[in-house]
Every structure is written in structure tokens, then in C-alpha cells.
């Protein structure tokens, strides 16, 4: 996936190493542009009038 980094659990042996990866991701988030909002999908369901009782 674009914009993701995966770190294997076995590659992180100390608290300092995990703090490095967390700080790296936080620094990246400050610099990255905001994601574009996706348009909402509209439903094509038919509506039945409520006053059509028999």
C-alpha cells in the first residue's frame, strides 16, 4: 500500500526502537497532505408513498 510502512514485530527489540518508528510516522503525518474526501454514494432505492394504504 502506498504511504504505509510495515515493521515486523521481531525487528523491534527495545522500547527505543518502537519509539523511533512511532516518531517517524508522527513526523510524516505532519508533512503529508490531507486525504481527499470521497463522494458519498447515492441510493437508487424506490420509495413507496406512506399514504397508499389498502
mmCIF file of C-alpha atoms in Angstrom:
data_model
loop_
_atom_site.group_PDB
_atom_site.id
_atom_site.type_symbol
_atom_site.label_atom_id
_atom_site.label_comp_id
_atom_site.label_asym_id
_atom_site.label_seq_id
_atom_site.Cartn_x
_atom_site.Cartn_y
_atom_site.Cartn_z
ATOM 1 C CA UNK A 1 0.000 0.000 0.000
ATOM 2 C CA UNK A 2 1.192 3.469 -0.805
ATOM 3 C CA UNK A 3 2.097 5.514 2.258
ATOM 4 C CA UNK A 4 2.408 2.582 4.652
ATOM 5 C CA UNK A 5 5.423 1.040 6.325
ATOM 6 C CA UNK A 6 5.221 -2.394 7.880
ATOM 7 C CA UNK A 7 7.674 -3.291 10.622
ATOM 8 C CA UNK A 8 7.957 -6.888 11.721
ATOM 9 C CA UNK A 9 7.459 -7.470 15.416
ATOM 10 C CA UNK A 10 10.683 -9.456 15.638
ATOM 11 C CA UNK A 11 12.621 -6.448 14.245
ATOM 12 C CA UNK A 12 11.689 -4.318 17.254
ATOM 13 C CA UNK A 13 13.662 -5.433 20.277
ATOM 14 C CA UNK A 14 13.706 -2.366 22.509
ATOM 15 C CA UNK A 15 11.399 0.438 23.591
ATOM 16 C CA UNK A 16 13.759 2.888 21.884
ATOM 17 C CA UNK A 17 13.292 1.101 18.532
ATOM 18 C CA UNK A 18 9.487 1.247 18.696
ATOM 19 C CA UNK A 19 9.627 4.887 19.761
ATOM 20 C CA UNK A 20 11.734 5.573 16.656
ATOM 21 C CA UNK A 21 9.074 4.115 14.331
ATOM 22 C CA UNK A 22 6.250 5.899 16.127
ATOM 23 C CA UNK A 23 8.061 9.235 15.933
ATOM 24 C CA UNK A 24 8.866 8.647 12.262
ATOM 25 C CA UNK A 25 5.177 8.115 11.491
ATOM 26 C CA UNK A 26 4.111 11.159 13.529
ATOM 27 C CA UNK A 27 6.650 13.336 11.712
ATOM 28 C CA UNK A 28 5.399 12.059 8.361
ATOM 29 C CA UNK A 29 1.777 12.816 9.276
ATOM 30 C CA UNK A 30 2.671 16.448 9.957
ATOM 31 C CA UNK A 31 4.136 16.818 6.447
ATOM 32 C CA UNK A 32 1.680 14.779 4.396
ATOM 33 C CA UNK A 33 -1.215 16.468 2.620
ATOM 34 C CA UNK A 34 -4.720 15.689 3.883
ATOM 35 C CA UNK A 35 -6.568 12.871 2.159
ATOM 36 C CA UNK A 36 -9.202 13.774 -0.397
ATOM 37 C CA UNK A 37 -12.757 13.196 0.756
ATOM 38 C CA UNK A 38 -14.680 10.611 -1.216
ATOM 39 C CA UNK A 39 -18.091 11.482 -2.619
ATOM 40 C CA UNK A 40 -20.980 9.762 -0.907
ATOM 41 C CA UNK A 41 -22.780 7.105 -2.899
ATOM 42 C CA UNK A 42 -26.427 7.785 -3.566
ATOM 43 C CA UNK A 43 -29.029 5.093 -3.256
ATOM 44 C CA UNK A 44 -31.277 4.186 -6.170
ATOM 45 C CA UNK A 45 -33.955 2.604 -3.980
ATOM 46 C CA UNK A 46 -37.552 3.356 -4.876
ATOM 47 C CA UNK A 47 -39.638 4.986 -2.194
ATOM 48 C CA UNK A 48 -43.179 3.884 -1.526
ATOM 49 C CA UNK A 49 -45.650 6.626 -0.569
ATOM 50 C CA UNK A 50 -46.883 6.280 3.031
ATOM 51 C CA UNK A 51 -50.465 7.269 2.233
ATOM 52 C CA UNK A 52 -51.018 4.253 -0.057
ATOM 53 C CA UNK A 53 -52.828 2.030 2.481
ATOM 54 C CA UNK A 54 -55.427 -0.507 1.333
#
